Coordinates of C-alpha atoms and ligand atoms in Angstrom, one line a residue:
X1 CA 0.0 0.0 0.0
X2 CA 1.4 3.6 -0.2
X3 CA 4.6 5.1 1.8
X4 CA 5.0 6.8 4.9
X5 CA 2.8 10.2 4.8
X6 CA 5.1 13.3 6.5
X7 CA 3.8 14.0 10.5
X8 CA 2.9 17.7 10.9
X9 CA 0.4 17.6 13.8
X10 CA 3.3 17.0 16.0
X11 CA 7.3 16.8 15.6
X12 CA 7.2 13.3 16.7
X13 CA 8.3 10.7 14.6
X14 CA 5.8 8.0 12.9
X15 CA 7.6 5.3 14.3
X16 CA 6.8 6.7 18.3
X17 CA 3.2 7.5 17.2
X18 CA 3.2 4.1 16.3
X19 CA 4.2 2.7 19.3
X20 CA 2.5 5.4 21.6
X21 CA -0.8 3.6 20.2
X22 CA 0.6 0.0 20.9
X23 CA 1.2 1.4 24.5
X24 CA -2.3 2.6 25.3
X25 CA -3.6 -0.7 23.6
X26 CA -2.2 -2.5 26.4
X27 CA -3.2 -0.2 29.1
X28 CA -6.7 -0.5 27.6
X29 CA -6.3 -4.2 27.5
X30 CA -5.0 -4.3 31.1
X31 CA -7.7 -2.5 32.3
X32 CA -10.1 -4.8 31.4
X33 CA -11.4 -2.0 29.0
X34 CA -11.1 -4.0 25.6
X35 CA -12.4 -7.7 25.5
X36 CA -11.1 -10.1 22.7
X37 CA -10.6 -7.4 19.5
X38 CA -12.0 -4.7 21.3
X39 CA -11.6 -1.1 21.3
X40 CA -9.7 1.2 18.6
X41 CA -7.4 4.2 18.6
X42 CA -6.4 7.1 16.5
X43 CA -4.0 9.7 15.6
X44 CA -4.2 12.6 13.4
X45 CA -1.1 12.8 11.4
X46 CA -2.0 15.5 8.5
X47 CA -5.0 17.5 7.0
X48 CA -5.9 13.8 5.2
X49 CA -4.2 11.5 7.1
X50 CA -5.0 9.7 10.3
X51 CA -2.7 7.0 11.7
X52 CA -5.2 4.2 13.4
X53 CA -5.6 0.3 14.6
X54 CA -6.2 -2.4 13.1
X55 CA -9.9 -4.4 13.3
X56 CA -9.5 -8.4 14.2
X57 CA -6.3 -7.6 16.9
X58 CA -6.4 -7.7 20.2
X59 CA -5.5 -4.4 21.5
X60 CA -3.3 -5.8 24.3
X61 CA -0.9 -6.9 21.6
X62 CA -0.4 -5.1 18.9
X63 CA 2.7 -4.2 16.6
X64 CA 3.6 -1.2 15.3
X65 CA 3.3 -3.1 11.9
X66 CA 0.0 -3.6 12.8
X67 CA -1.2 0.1 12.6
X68 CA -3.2 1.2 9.3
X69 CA -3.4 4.9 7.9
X70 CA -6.6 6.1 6.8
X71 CA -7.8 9.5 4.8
X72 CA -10.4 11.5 7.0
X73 CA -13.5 9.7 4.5
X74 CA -11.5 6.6 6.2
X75 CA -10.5 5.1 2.9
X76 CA -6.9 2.4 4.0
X77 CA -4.0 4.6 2.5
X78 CA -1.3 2.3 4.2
X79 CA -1.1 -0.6 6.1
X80 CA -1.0 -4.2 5.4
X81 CA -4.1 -4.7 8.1
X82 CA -7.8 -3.6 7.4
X83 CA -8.4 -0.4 9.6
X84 CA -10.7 -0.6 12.6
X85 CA -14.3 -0.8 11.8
X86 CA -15.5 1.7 13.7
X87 CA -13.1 4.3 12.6
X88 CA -15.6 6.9 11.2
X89 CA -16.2 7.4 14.9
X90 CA -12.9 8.9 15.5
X91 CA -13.2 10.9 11.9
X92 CA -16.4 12.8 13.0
X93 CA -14.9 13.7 16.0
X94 CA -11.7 15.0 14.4
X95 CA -13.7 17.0 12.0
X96 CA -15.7 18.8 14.4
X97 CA -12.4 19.3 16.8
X98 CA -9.7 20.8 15.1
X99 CA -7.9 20.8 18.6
X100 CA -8.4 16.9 19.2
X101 CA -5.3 14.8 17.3
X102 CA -6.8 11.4 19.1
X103 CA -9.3 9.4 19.8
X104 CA -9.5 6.2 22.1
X105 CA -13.0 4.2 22.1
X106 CA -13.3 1.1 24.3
X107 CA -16.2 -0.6 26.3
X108 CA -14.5 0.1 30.0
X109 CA -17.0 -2.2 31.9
X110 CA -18.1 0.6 34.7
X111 CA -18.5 3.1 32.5
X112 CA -20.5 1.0 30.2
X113 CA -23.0 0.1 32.8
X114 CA -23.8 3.3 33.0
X115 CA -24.6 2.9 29.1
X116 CA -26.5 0.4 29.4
X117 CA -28.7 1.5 32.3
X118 CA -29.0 4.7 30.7
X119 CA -28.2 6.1 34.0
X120 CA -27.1 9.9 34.1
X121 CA -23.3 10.3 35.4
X122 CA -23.5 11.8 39.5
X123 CA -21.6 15.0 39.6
X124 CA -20.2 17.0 42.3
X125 CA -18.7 14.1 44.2
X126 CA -15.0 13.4 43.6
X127 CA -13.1 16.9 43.3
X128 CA -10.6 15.4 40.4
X129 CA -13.9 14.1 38.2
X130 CA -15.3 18.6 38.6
X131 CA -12.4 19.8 37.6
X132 CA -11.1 17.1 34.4
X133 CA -14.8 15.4 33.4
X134 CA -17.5 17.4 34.4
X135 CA -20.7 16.9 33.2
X136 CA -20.7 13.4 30.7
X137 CA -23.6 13.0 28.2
X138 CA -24.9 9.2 27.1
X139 CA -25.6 9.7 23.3
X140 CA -28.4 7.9 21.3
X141 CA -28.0 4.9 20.4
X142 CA -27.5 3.2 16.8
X143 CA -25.8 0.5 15.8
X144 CA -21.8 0.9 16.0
X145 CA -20.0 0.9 12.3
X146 CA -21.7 3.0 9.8
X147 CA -21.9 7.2 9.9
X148 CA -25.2 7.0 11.4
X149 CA -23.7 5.8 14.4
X150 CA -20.8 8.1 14.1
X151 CA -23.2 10.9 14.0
X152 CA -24.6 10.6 17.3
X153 CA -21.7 12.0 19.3
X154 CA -22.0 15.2 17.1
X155 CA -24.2 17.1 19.6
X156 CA -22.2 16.6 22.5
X157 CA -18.5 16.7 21.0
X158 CA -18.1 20.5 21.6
X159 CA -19.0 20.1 25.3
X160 CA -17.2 17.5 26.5
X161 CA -13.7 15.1 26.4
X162 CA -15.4 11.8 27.3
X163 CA -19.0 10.7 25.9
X164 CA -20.8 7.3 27.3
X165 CA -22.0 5.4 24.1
X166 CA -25.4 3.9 25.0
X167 CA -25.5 0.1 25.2
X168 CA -21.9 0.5 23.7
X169 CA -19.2 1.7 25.3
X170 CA -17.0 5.1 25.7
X171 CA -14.8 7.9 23.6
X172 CA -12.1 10.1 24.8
X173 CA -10.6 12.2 22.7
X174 CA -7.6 14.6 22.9
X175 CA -4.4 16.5 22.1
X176 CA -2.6 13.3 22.3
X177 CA -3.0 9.3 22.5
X178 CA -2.2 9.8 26.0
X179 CA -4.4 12.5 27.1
X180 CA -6.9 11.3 25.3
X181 CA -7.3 7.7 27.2
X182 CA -6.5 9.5 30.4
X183 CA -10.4 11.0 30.3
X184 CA -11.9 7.5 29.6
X185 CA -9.7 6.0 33.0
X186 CA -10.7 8.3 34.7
X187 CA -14.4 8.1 33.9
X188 CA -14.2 4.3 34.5
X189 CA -12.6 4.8 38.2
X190 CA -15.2 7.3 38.6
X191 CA -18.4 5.0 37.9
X192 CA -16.5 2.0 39.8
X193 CA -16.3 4.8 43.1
X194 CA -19.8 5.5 42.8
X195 CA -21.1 1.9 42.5
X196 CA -19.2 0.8 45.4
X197 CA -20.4 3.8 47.4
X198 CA -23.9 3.5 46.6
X199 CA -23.4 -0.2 47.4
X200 CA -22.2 0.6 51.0
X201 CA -26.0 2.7 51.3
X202 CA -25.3 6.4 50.4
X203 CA -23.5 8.5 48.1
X204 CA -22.6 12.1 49.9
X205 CA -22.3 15.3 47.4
X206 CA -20.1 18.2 47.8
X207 CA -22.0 21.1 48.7
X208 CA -22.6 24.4 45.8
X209 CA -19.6 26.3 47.8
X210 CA -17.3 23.1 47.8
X211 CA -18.0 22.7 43.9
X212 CA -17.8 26.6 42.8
X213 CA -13.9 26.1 44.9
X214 CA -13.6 23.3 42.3
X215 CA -15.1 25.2 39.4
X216 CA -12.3 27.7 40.1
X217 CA -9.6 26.2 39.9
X218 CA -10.6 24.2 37.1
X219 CA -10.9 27.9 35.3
X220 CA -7.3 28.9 36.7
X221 CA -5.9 25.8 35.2
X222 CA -7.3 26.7 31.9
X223 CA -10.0 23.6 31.2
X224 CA -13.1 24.9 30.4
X225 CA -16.3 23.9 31.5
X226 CA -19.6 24.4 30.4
X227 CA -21.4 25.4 33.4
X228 CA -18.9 28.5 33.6
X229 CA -20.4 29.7 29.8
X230 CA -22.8 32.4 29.1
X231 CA -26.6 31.4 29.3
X232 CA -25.7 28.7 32.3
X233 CA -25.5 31.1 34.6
X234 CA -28.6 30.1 36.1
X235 CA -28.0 26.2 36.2
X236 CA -28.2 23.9 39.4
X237 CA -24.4 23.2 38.8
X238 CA -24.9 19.6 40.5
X239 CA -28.2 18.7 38.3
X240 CA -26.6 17.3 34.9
X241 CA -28.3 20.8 33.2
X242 CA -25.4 20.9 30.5
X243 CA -26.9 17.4 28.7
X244 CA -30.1 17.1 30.6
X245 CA -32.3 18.2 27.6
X246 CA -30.8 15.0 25.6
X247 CA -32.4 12.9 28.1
X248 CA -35.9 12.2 26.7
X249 CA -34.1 11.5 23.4
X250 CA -31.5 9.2 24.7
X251 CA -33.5 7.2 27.0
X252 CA -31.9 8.6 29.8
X253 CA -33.6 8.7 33.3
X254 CA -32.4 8.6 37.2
X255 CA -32.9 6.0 38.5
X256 CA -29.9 4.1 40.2
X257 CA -28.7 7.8 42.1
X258 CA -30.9 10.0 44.3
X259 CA -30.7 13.6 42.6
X260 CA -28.2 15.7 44.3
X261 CA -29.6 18.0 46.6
X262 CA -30.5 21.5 45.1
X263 CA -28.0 23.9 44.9
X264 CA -29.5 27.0 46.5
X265 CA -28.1 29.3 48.4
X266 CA -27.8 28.5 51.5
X267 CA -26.9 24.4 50.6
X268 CA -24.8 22.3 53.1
X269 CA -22.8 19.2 52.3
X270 CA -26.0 16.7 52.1
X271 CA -26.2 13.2 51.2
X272 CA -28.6 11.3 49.5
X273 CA -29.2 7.5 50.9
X274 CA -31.0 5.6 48.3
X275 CA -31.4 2.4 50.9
X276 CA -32.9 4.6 54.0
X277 CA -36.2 3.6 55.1
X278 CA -39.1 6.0 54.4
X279 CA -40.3 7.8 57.2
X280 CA -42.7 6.8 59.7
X281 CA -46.2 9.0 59.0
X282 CA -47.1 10.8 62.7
X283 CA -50.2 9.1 62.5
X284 CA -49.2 5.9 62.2
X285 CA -51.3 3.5 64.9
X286 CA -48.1 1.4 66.6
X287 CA -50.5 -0.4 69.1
X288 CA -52.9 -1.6 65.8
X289 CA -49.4 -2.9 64.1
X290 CA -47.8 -4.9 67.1
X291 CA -51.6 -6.5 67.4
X292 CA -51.7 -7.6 64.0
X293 CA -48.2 -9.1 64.0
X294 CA -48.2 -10.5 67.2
X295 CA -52.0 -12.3 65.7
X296 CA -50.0 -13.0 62.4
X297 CA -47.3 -14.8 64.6
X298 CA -49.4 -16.6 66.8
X299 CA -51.5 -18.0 63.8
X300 CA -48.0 -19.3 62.1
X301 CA -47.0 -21.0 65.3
X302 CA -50.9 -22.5 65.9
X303 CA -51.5 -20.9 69.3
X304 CA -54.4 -18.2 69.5
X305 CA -53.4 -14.8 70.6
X306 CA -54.0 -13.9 74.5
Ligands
ZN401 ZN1 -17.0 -0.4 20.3

């Protein structure tokens, strides 16, 4: 197929690219993120050039011989292996980001739970998820392949790093092959922390002044956020409002995770316990109840209450 295309999204060498792809194949792999052939990843080389993996490999071991080069309709220019499948993914992303040279998509397991239960990301709970994720949208689902499917990330790609594919998987995109995967590990640890804590009966949110602290710094360290753009200034920033209009299209409804509590102005630290009992009514007639059981009970046993 044809020769090596000249880099000029970066000064690095083909031959690195190359094996910075191989590298976050096996992290992905060794994460459990990419079963069997699983998962694909991509680097922009050139206006029409776009260096990616091969389908039918597992990512965990791949060559740098391996790797296929594509043109941004995702026609093979080079490579002895057929390009990923689902590369048109990456290509719609890279034409609506100009900034993003990479994409990683795998199907990280806790993340994809999420995906599947169409259940809305909790935010303001871990300070590193404020300031690098923020709010993470669940797209439409379609099936994967073709540019149908490709197409549903397009309403969310502007607003965010990381997007949760319904019934699917992930996609992180990025400067580079590194910091590209780095959004979808840490989305992954993310839903794995809030499983676990929900699991151990309640999951405690940062209060609106602990998460405007966050939403600072996040500013001062120069990642943008969409709850710090015009027209948001009125959002609960703890409600999911950037992606929450998607949700009737998407399927998406809370239902795992309590809401947070509402960000007014005067909010404290609250938790929400999905597992506590309900409370008592006042009215409630305890004498009436410990007659009934104690009757219930007696009847079981065959012995008439006194
Ligand atoms: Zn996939």
């Amino acid at each position: 197929m044809a020769t090596t295309p000249a880099v000029k999204t970066t000064t690095k060498p083909l031959s690195k690219l190359k094996e910075e792809i191989c590298d976050i194949g096996r992290r992905i792999y060794n994460k459990g993120f990419a079963a069997g052939n699983d998962g694909n990843i991509s680097f922009r080389l050139g206006p029409n050039e776009v260096l990616c993996t091969p389908t039918m490999v597992s990512k965990g071991f791949m060559k740098p011989s391996d790797l296929c080069i594509v043109d941004m309709e995702g026609n093979q220019i080079a490579g002895e292996r057929k390009r990923s499948s689902e590369i048109l993914l990456h290509l719609t992303i890279m034409k609506e980001r100009p900034d993003v040279n990479s994409v990683v998509h795998c199907h990280p397991p806790h993340a994809t739970a999420f995906a599947v239960a169409r259940e809305p990301i909790p935010q303001c709970v871990l300070p590193e998820v404020e300031v690098f994720l923020g709010d993470i949208p669940i797209t439409k689902y379609e099936t994967p392949g073709g540019q149908k499917f490709a197409d549903t990330v397009k309403p969310y790609v502007k607003t965010a790093n990381v997007l949760i594919l319904a019934n699917h998987g992930t996609v992180s995109f990025g400067e580079t092959v590194e910091k590209a995967y780095w959004w979808t590990e840490i989305l992954d640890a993310y839903c794995r922390i809030l499983m676990l804590s929900r699991d151990l009966g309640r999951v405690t949110y940062l209060s609106k002044q602990e998460t405007k602290e966050l939403l600072d710094l996040k500013q001062k360290w120069g990642y943008s956020d969409p709850r710090l753009d015009k027209g948001m200034e009125n959002c609960d920033i703890c409600a999911n409002d950037v992606f929450r209009s998607s949700w009737g299209n998407t399927g998406v409804t809370r239902k795992a995770f309590d809401a947070p509590p509402p960000m007014g102005a005067d909010s404290q630290p609250a938790a929400a316990a999905p597992a506590a009992p309900a409370p008592v009514p006042a009215t409630v007639d305890y004498d009436s109840i410990v007659k009934a059981v104690t009757e219930q009970v007696c009847r079981e046993l065959g012995i008439g209450a006194a």
